[in-house]
mmCIF file of C-alpha atoms in Angstrom:
data_model
loop_
_atom_site.group_PDB
_atom_site.id
_atom_site.type_symbol
_atom_site.label_atom_id
_atom_site.label_comp_id
_atom_site.label_asym_id
_atom_site.label_seq_id
_atom_site.Cartn_x
_atom_site.Cartn_y
_atom_site.Cartn_z
ATOM 1 C CA MET A 244 67.407 37.430 40.368
ATOM 2 C CA LEU A 245 63.936 38.591 41.312
ATOM 3 C CA SER A 246 62.327 35.238 40.499
ATOM 4 C CA LYS A 247 63.432 34.162 43.989
ATOM 5 C CA LYS A 248 61.545 36.015 46.698
ATOM 6 C CA ARG A 249 64.586 36.015 48.987
ATOM 7 C CA ASN A 250 66.540 38.038 46.437
ATOM 8 C CA ALA A 251 63.608 40.397 45.916
ATOM 9 C CA ILE A 252 63.454 41.021 49.662
ATOM 10 C CA LEU A 253 67.180 41.744 49.985
ATOM 11 C CA LEU A 254 67.173 44.087 46.994
ATOM 12 C CA SER A 255 64.068 45.835 48.353
ATOM 13 C CA ILE A 256 65.866 46.487 51.661
ATOM 14 C CA LEU A 257 68.845 47.897 49.730
ATOM 15 C CA ALA A 258 66.464 50.233 47.896
ATOM 16 C CA MET A 259 64.991 51.358 51.230
ATOM 17 C CA LEU A 260 68.489 52.110 52.590
ATOM 18 C CA LEU A 261 69.139 54.330 49.589
ATOM 19 C CA TRP A 262 65.777 56.067 49.990
ATOM 20 C CA GLY A 263 66.412 56.567 53.707
ATOM 21 C CA SER A 264 69.714 58.283 52.945
ATOM 22 C CA ALA A 265 67.893 60.745 50.671
ATOM 23 C CA ILE A 266 66.335 62.558 53.644
ATOM 24 C CA PRO A 267 69.563 63.947 55.167
ATOM 25 C CA LEU A 268 71.022 64.309 51.659
ATOM 26 C CA ILE A 269 68.263 66.682 50.522
ATOM 27 C CA LYS A 270 68.586 68.774 53.674
ATOM 28 C CA CYS A 271 72.373 68.970 53.292
ATOM 29 C CA THR A 272 71.955 69.957 49.632
ATOM 30 C CA PHE A 273 69.622 72.812 50.586
ATOM 31 C CA THR A 274 72.173 74.001 53.166
ATOM 32 C CA GLU A 275 75.072 73.805 50.693
ATOM 33 C CA LEU A 276 73.116 75.803 48.099
ATOM 34 C CA GLY A 277 71.814 78.327 50.626
ATOM 35 C CA ILE A 278 68.191 77.442 49.819
ATOM 36 C CA GLY A 279 65.871 78.718 52.539
ATOM 37 C CA ARG A 280 62.362 77.661 53.494
ATOM 38 C CA GLY A 281 60.794 80.220 51.205
ATOM 39 C CA ASP A 282 62.780 79.261 48.098
ATOM 40 C CA ALA A 283 60.148 76.871 46.702
ATOM 41 C CA GLY A 284 61.189 77.413 43.088
ATOM 42 C CA LEU A 285 64.816 76.505 43.740
ATOM 43 C CA LYS A 286 63.795 73.373 45.657
ATOM 44 C CA ILE A 287 61.643 72.234 42.742
ATOM 45 C CA LEU A 288 64.445 73.060 40.293
ATOM 46 C CA VAL A 289 66.952 70.963 42.277
ATOM 47 C CA ALA A 290 64.469 68.088 42.288
ATOM 48 C CA GLY A 291 64.061 68.403 38.524
ATOM 49 C CA ILE A 292 67.809 68.327 37.871
ATOM 50 C CA ARG A 293 68.173 65.290 40.132
ATOM 51 C CA PHE A 294 65.474 63.290 38.373
ATOM 52 C CA LEU A 295 66.530 64.286 34.880
ATOM 53 C CA LEU A 296 69.995 62.902 35.627
ATOM 54 C CA ALA A 297 68.398 59.869 37.285
ATOM 55 C CA GLY A 298 66.436 59.226 34.095
ATOM 56 C CA PHE A 299 69.599 59.155 31.990
ATOM 57 C CA LEU A 300 71.357 56.941 34.544
ATOM 58 C CA THR A 301 68.453 54.489 34.467
ATOM 59 C CA LEU A 302 68.793 54.319 30.679
ATOM 60 C CA ILE A 303 72.419 53.311 31.202
ATOM 61 C CA TYR A 304 71.193 50.565 33.552
ATOM 62 C CA PHE A 305 68.846 49.435 30.779
ATOM 63 C CA LYS A 306 71.636 49.290 28.208
ATOM 64 C CA VAL A 307 73.810 47.256 30.580
ATOM 65 C CA SER A 308 71.041 44.859 31.597
ATOM 66 C CA GLU A 309 69.808 44.375 28.027
ATOM 67 C CA LYS A 310 73.355 44.217 26.589
ATOM 68 C CA GLY A 311 72.816 47.111 24.217
ATOM 69 C CA ARG A 312 69.556 45.926 22.687
ATOM 70 C CA PRO A 313 67.397 48.787 21.338
ATOM 71 C CA ILE A 314 64.319 50.047 23.185
ATOM 72 C CA ALA A 315 61.075 48.497 21.958
ATOM 73 C CA PHE A 316 59.086 51.723 22.008
ATOM 74 C CA LYS A 317 55.996 50.059 20.565
ATOM 75 C CA ASN A 318 55.672 47.959 23.744
ATOM 76 C CA VAL A 319 55.580 51.017 26.006
ATOM 77 C CA ASN A 320 52.229 52.296 27.269
ATOM 78 C CA TRP A 321 53.103 55.978 26.931
ATOM 79 C CA LYS A 322 49.832 57.196 28.392
ATOM 80 C CA PHE A 323 50.582 55.282 31.592
ATOM 81 C CA VAL A 324 54.207 56.502 31.613
ATOM 82 C CA VAL A 325 53.108 60.150 31.396
ATOM 83 C CA ILE A 326 50.465 59.736 34.116
ATOM 84 C CA LEU A 327 52.982 57.967 36.348
ATOM 85 C CA ALA A 328 55.568 60.692 35.668
ATOM 86 C CA LEU A 329 53.164 63.433 36.755
ATOM 87 C CA ILE A 330 52.126 61.578 39.915
ATOM 88 C CA GLN A 331 55.319 59.834 41.045
ATOM 89 C CA THR A 332 57.937 62.373 39.960
ATOM 90 C CA SER A 333 56.364 65.800 39.408
ATOM 91 C CA LEU A 334 53.615 66.037 42.032
ATOM 92 C CA GLN A 335 55.219 63.816 44.637
ATOM 93 C CA TYR A 336 58.503 65.719 44.673
ATOM 94 C CA ILE A 337 56.960 69.161 44.541
ATOM 95 C CA PHE A 338 55.250 68.351 47.830
ATOM 96 C CA TYR A 339 58.173 66.358 49.235
ATOM 97 C CA TYR A 340 60.994 68.840 48.588
ATOM 98 C CA ILE A 341 58.972 71.763 49.926
ATOM 99 C CA GLY A 342 57.578 69.814 52.871
ATOM 100 C CA LEU A 343 60.909 68.318 53.907
ATOM 101 C CA SER A 344 62.487 71.736 54.364
ATOM 102 C CA HIS A 345 59.871 72.467 57.053
ATOM 103 C CA VAL A 346 60.132 69.131 58.883
ATOM 104 C CA ALA A 347 62.926 67.407 60.811
ATOM 105 C CA GLY A 348 64.375 64.397 59.010
ATOM 106 C CA VAL A 349 63.402 61.970 61.789
ATOM 107 C CA LYS A 350 59.836 63.256 61.787
ATOM 108 C CA SER A 351 59.607 63.043 58.006
ATOM 109 C CA SER A 352 60.783 59.425 58.180
ATOM 110 C CA ILE A 353 57.989 58.541 60.591
ATOM 111 C CA ILE A 354 55.352 60.189 58.387
ATOM 112 C CA GLN A 355 56.671 58.312 55.351
ATOM 113 C CA SER A 356 56.270 55.030 57.228
ATOM 114 C CA THR A 357 52.506 55.340 56.666
ATOM 115 C CA ASN A 358 53.207 54.272 53.070
ATOM 116 C CA ALA A 359 52.526 50.610 53.928
ATOM 117 C CA PHE A 360 49.013 51.457 55.159
ATOM 118 C CA LEU A 361 48.288 53.753 52.245
ATOM 119 C CA VAL A 362 49.321 51.109 49.705
ATOM 120 C CA VAL A 363 46.837 48.656 51.230
ATOM 121 C CA LEU A 364 44.012 51.215 51.323
ATOM 122 C CA ILE A 365 44.585 52.309 47.737
ATOM 123 C CA SER A 366 44.890 48.668 46.632
ATOM 124 C CA LEU A 367 41.445 48.000 48.089
ATOM 125 C CA VAL A 368 40.045 50.728 45.823
ATOM 126 C CA LEU A 369 41.981 50.072 42.610
ATOM 127 C CA ILE A 370 42.390 46.292 42.747
ATOM 128 C CA PRO A 371 38.991 44.570 43.158
ATOM 129 C CA ASN A 372 40.284 41.213 44.444
ATOM 130 C CA GLU A 373 41.912 42.816 47.506
ATOM 131 C CA LYS A 374 39.938 42.167 50.709
ATOM 132 C CA VAL A 375 39.665 43.867 54.103
ATOM 133 C CA ASN A 376 40.687 41.773 57.114
ATOM 134 C CA PRO A 377 41.025 42.491 60.852
ATOM 135 C CA ASN A 378 44.788 42.949 60.488
ATOM 136 C CA ILE A 379 44.213 45.960 58.240
ATOM 137 C CA LEU A 380 41.899 47.645 60.756
ATOM 138 C CA ILE A 381 44.260 47.025 63.702
ATOM 139 C CA ALA A 382 47.250 48.235 61.689
ATOM 140 C CA LEU A 383 45.479 51.422 60.626
ATOM 141 C CA VAL A 384 44.566 52.261 64.227
ATOM 142 C CA LEU A 385 48.143 51.678 65.435
ATOM 143 C CA GLY A 386 49.613 53.623 62.524
ATOM 144 C CA THR A 387 47.296 56.577 63.078
ATOM 145 C CA LEU A 388 48.123 56.644 66.794
ATOM 146 C CA GLY A 389 51.815 56.526 65.958
ATOM 147 C CA ILE A 390 51.595 59.549 63.680
ATOM 148 C CA ILE A 391 49.520 61.500 66.233
ATOM 149 C CA ILE A 392 51.942 60.748 69.069
ATOM 150 C CA SER A 393 55.070 61.478 67.017
ATOM 151 C CA ASN A 394 53.624 64.872 66.050
ATOM 152 C CA GLY A 395 52.325 65.733 69.523
ATOM 153 C CA PRO A 396 53.252 68.921 71.390
ATOM 154 C CA ALA A 397 55.263 67.075 74.052
ATOM 155 C CA GLU A 398 59.021 66.582 73.794
ATOM 156 C CA GLY A 399 59.291 69.620 71.502
ATOM 157 C CA THR A 400 58.092 67.756 68.397
ATOM 158 C CA GLY A 401 56.440 70.923 67.141
ATOM 159 C CA GLY A 402 52.900 69.897 66.194
ATOM 160 C CA ILE A 403 51.605 69.589 62.645
ATOM 161 C CA ARG A 404 51.893 72.177 59.843
ATOM 162 C CA PHE A 405 50.201 71.714 56.502
ATOM 163 C CA VAL A 406 53.151 73.040 54.469
ATOM 164 C CA GLY A 407 55.482 70.782 56.465
ATOM 165 C CA GLU A 408 54.066 67.511 57.778
ATOM 166 C CA GLY A 409 50.990 67.864 55.566
ATOM 167 C CA PHE A 410 53.064 68.126 52.382
ATOM 168 C CA VAL A 411 55.211 65.113 53.350
ATOM 169 C CA LEU A 412 52.036 63.086 53.970
ATOM 170 C CA ILE A 413 50.614 64.127 50.581
ATOM 171 C CA ALA A 414 53.889 63.097 48.913
ATOM 172 C CA THR A 415 53.748 59.741 50.719
ATOM 173 C CA THR A 416 50.170 59.213 49.535
ATOM 174 C CA LEU A 417 51.152 59.975 45.939
ATOM 175 C CA ASN A 418 54.013 57.483 46.219
ATOM 176 C CA ALA A 419 51.639 54.803 47.512
ATOM 177 C CA LEU A 420 49.224 55.508 44.659
ATOM 178 C CA ALA A 421 52.064 55.152 42.144
ATOM 179 C CA SER A 422 53.118 51.826 43.712
ATOM 180 C CA VAL A 423 49.634 50.372 43.232
ATOM 181 C CA MET A 424 49.386 51.786 39.707
ATOM 182 C CA ILE A 425 52.669 50.123 38.727
ATOM 183 C CA ARG A 426 51.386 46.803 40.010
ATOM 184 C CA LYS A 427 48.060 47.168 38.167
ATOM 185 C CA TYR A 428 49.059 48.833 34.913
ATOM 186 C CA GLY A 429 52.829 48.434 34.595
ATOM 187 C CA LYS A 430 53.033 44.764 33.698
ATOM 188 C CA GLY A 431 54.841 44.027 30.465
ATOM 189 C CA ILE A 432 56.778 47.307 30.411
ATOM 190 C CA ASN A 433 60.520 46.977 30.992
ATOM 191 C CA SER A 434 61.101 48.332 34.509
ATOM 192 C CA PHE A 435 64.168 50.373 33.500
ATOM 193 C CA ILE A 436 62.293 51.995 30.597
ATOM 194 C CA LEU A 437 59.259 52.714 32.769
ATOM 195 C CA THR A 438 61.443 54.243 35.481
ATOM 196 C CA SER A 439 63.699 56.191 33.118
ATOM 197 C CA PHE A 440 61.055 57.884 31.020
ATOM 198 C CA GLN A 441 58.726 58.681 33.905
ATOM 199 C CA PHE A 442 61.739 60.325 35.610
ATOM 200 C CA MET A 443 62.658 62.401 32.566
ATOM 201 C CA ILE A 444 59.095 63.468 31.737
ATOM 202 C CA GLY A 445 58.383 64.350 35.352
ATOM 203 C CA ALA A 446 61.736 66.128 35.666
ATOM 204 C CA VAL A 447 61.027 68.405 32.697
ATOM 205 C CA VAL A 448 57.839 69.551 34.442
ATOM 206 C CA LEU A 449 59.782 70.169 37.666
ATOM 207 C CA ILE A 450 62.546 72.113 35.907
ATOM 208 C CA LEU A 451 60.139 74.335 33.959
ATOM 209 C CA LEU A 452 58.055 75.034 37.061
ATOM 210 C CA GLY A 453 61.145 75.674 39.179
ATOM 211 C CA LEU A 454 62.603 78.118 36.654
ATOM 212 C CA ALA A 455 59.258 79.907 36.374
ATOM 213 C CA ILE A 456 58.837 80.579 40.091
ATOM 214 C CA ALA A 457 62.438 80.755 41.345
ATOM 215 C CA GLY A 458 63.249 84.154 42.736
ATOM 216 C CA ARG A 459 66.957 83.928 41.918
ATOM 217 C CA PRO A 460 69.409 81.775 39.907
ATOM 218 C CA LEU A 461 70.624 78.468 41.283
ATOM 219 C CA ALA A 462 74.288 78.889 42.272
ATOM 220 C CA LEU A 463 75.714 75.375 42.050
ATOM 221 C CA THR A 464 78.897 74.435 43.911
ATOM 222 C CA PRO A 465 81.113 71.372 43.266
ATOM 223 C CA LYS A 466 79.936 69.814 46.535
ATOM 224 C CA ALA A 467 76.292 70.443 45.658
ATOM 225 C CA CYS A 468 76.813 68.867 42.235
ATOM 226 C CA LEU A 469 78.168 65.721 43.901
ATOM 227 C CA MET A 470 75.158 65.679 46.234
ATOM 228 C CA ILE A 471 72.727 65.980 43.321
ATOM 229 C CA LEU A 472 74.584 63.230 41.445
ATOM 230 C CA TYR A 473 74.326 60.953 44.475
ATOM 231 C CA GLY A 474 70.627 61.812 44.698
ATOM 232 C CA SER A 475 70.293 60.765 41.055
ATOM 233 C CA PHE A 476 72.039 57.478 41.839
ATOM 234 C CA ILE A 477 69.636 56.916 44.749
ATOM 235 C CA SER A 478 66.612 57.493 42.548
ATOM 236 C CA ALA A 479 67.791 55.509 39.527
ATOM 237 C CA THR A 480 68.884 52.506 41.578
ATOM 238 C CA SER A 481 66.110 52.332 44.175
ATOM 239 C CA PHE A 482 63.241 53.052 41.782
ATOM 240 C CA SER A 483 64.570 50.541 39.239
ATOM 241 C CA ILE A 484 64.738 47.868 41.930
ATOM 242 C CA TRP A 485 61.348 48.772 43.383
ATOM 243 C CA THR A 486 59.590 48.947 40.020
ATOM 244 C CA SER A 487 61.018 45.535 39.098
ATOM 245 C CA VAL A 488 59.801 44.077 42.396
ATOM 246 C CA LEU A 489 56.303 45.550 42.044
ATOM 247 C CA GLN A 490 55.957 44.088 38.570
ATOM 248 C CA ARG A 491 56.490 40.605 40.012
ATOM 249 C CA TYR A 492 54.983 40.745 43.511
ATOM 250 C CA HIS A 493 51.912 42.289 45.149
ATOM 251 C CA ALA A 494 52.320 45.894 46.280
ATOM 252 C CA ASN A 495 50.587 45.231 49.609
ATOM 253 C CA GLU A 496 52.832 42.193 50.185
ATOM 254 C CA PHE A 497 56.121 44.024 49.705
ATOM 255 C CA GLY A 498 54.866 47.329 51.120
ATOM 256 C CA VAL A 499 56.078 46.154 54.536
ATOM 257 C CA TYR A 500 59.692 46.596 53.416
ATOM 258 C CA LYS A 501 59.121 50.322 53.079
ATOM 259 C CA LEU A 502 59.233 50.232 56.878
ATOM 260 C CA PHE A 503 62.994 50.243 56.519
ATOM 261 C CA ILE A 504 62.881 53.768 55.051
ATOM 262 C CA PRO A 505 61.868 55.414 58.372
ATOM 263 C CA ILE A 506 64.335 53.228 60.274
ATOM 264 C CA PHE A 507 67.257 54.129 58.004
ATOM 265 C CA GLY A 508 66.039 57.705 57.562
ATOM 266 C CA SER A 509 65.716 58.300 61.309
ATOM 267 C CA LEU A 510 69.123 56.809 62.103
ATOM 268 C CA LEU A 511 70.870 58.737 59.331
ATOM 269 C CA SER A 512 69.110 61.992 60.276
ATOM 270 C CA VAL A 513 70.395 61.605 63.838
ATOM 271 C CA LEU A 514 73.917 60.644 62.712
ATOM 272 C CA VAL A 515 74.328 63.064 59.770
ATOM 273 C CA LEU A 516 72.149 66.023 60.751
ATOM 274 C CA GLY A 517 72.555 65.745 64.518
ATOM 275 C CA GLU A 518 68.794 65.796 65.049
ATOM 276 C CA ALA A 519 67.239 64.792 68.368
ATOM 277 C CA PHE A 520 65.279 61.554 68.582
ATOM 278 C CA THR A 521 62.580 62.331 71.159
ATOM 279 C CA LEU A 522 60.504 59.970 73.271
ATOM 280 C CA ASN A 523 57.373 60.901 71.298
ATOM 281 C CA MET A 524 59.106 60.054 68.040
ATOM 282 C CA GLY A 525 60.362 56.736 69.398
ATOM 283 C CA VAL A 526 56.903 55.692 70.612
ATOM 284 C CA GLY A 527 55.267 56.885 67.402
ATOM 285 C CA LEU A 528 57.743 55.031 65.187
ATOM 286 C CA ALA A 529 57.341 51.852 67.271
ATOM 287 C CA LEU A 530 53.534 51.969 66.883
ATOM 288 C CA VAL A 531 53.744 52.517 63.126
ATOM 289 C CA LEU A 532 56.228 49.667 62.718
ATOM 290 C CA LEU A 533 54.099 47.354 64.890
ATOM 291 C CA GLY A 534 51.011 48.217 62.853
ATOM 292 C CA SER A 535 52.785 47.514 59.591
ATOM 293 C CA PHE A 536 54.109 44.156 60.781
ATOM 294 C CA ILE A 537 50.596 43.167 61.897
ATOM 295 C CA LEU A 538 49.347 44.266 58.506
ATOM 296 C CA ASN A 539 51.760 41.942 56.738
ATOM 297 C CA LYS A 540 52.393 39.163 59.265
ATOM 298 C CA LYS A 541 50.710 36.482 57.155
ATOM 299 C CA LYS A 542 52.319 37.706 53.973
ATOM 300 C CA ILE A 543 56.019 37.691 54.809
ATOM 301 C CA SER A 544 57.735 34.663 53.302
ATOM 302 C CA PHE A 545 61.417 33.963 52.785
ATOM 303 C CA GLY A 546 60.775 31.000 50.523
ATOM 304 C CA LYS A 547 61.041 30.884 46.760
#
């Protein structure tokens, strides 16, 4: 399916819809479990449970796609899998789960939209044949302005806090780094295997850390279990799609489709969480989206 770029684009947008729905889902899960802003250990523990289940679900995807064929462990670069697990699952979601509880869902979506810029910047460092062009500079200026405006004091947007907006930005940077690493080092590894094992390895770190620092036990409810299971489905499905796409296409070419995460995330945060969408946020999101389209305007192709 992914040999045709049109299919890769459509599947990428589906993955972004799933990722966008994760923002209100995580906040609703915290509310259902009674997890407050200061319960960092419980947040990390919930993330670990989600990604451990996601790892097993991705293995099921592998078995279905490969029709039961055994895993060729000798073809797996385990050093890369472990490094990716620590960056993309453990570190990213420590910062993201803690940061998200301090930031409105709409605002978090806008911050995450910087991913397209970060992928290009990191690609310039890690992939030697990437070049700087005027589009990159213009896009970076527009994106930076968008983030500043969306986090401005006007319209009650609340300013910037390191543990809130700062943590979400760090998580977004780690995600961008992982995207470029997959493109550079992940070739030849089955995308389901790469996704599954980096989830499970990273999840074990999250669970152990969460248990170590949690101030109280995690009191699961049936509704919360369903939420965590849906979160696992989001992760297994979207990461499997995205990893497959990145193994076939350039990260800075398809990075533009991550723009759909803030669009879906903002809309769902307004609809599900009842959050306000302020003028500052609207202008900021528009600038970030404009910058990202300029960044990729010569790269978008709906051909084969």
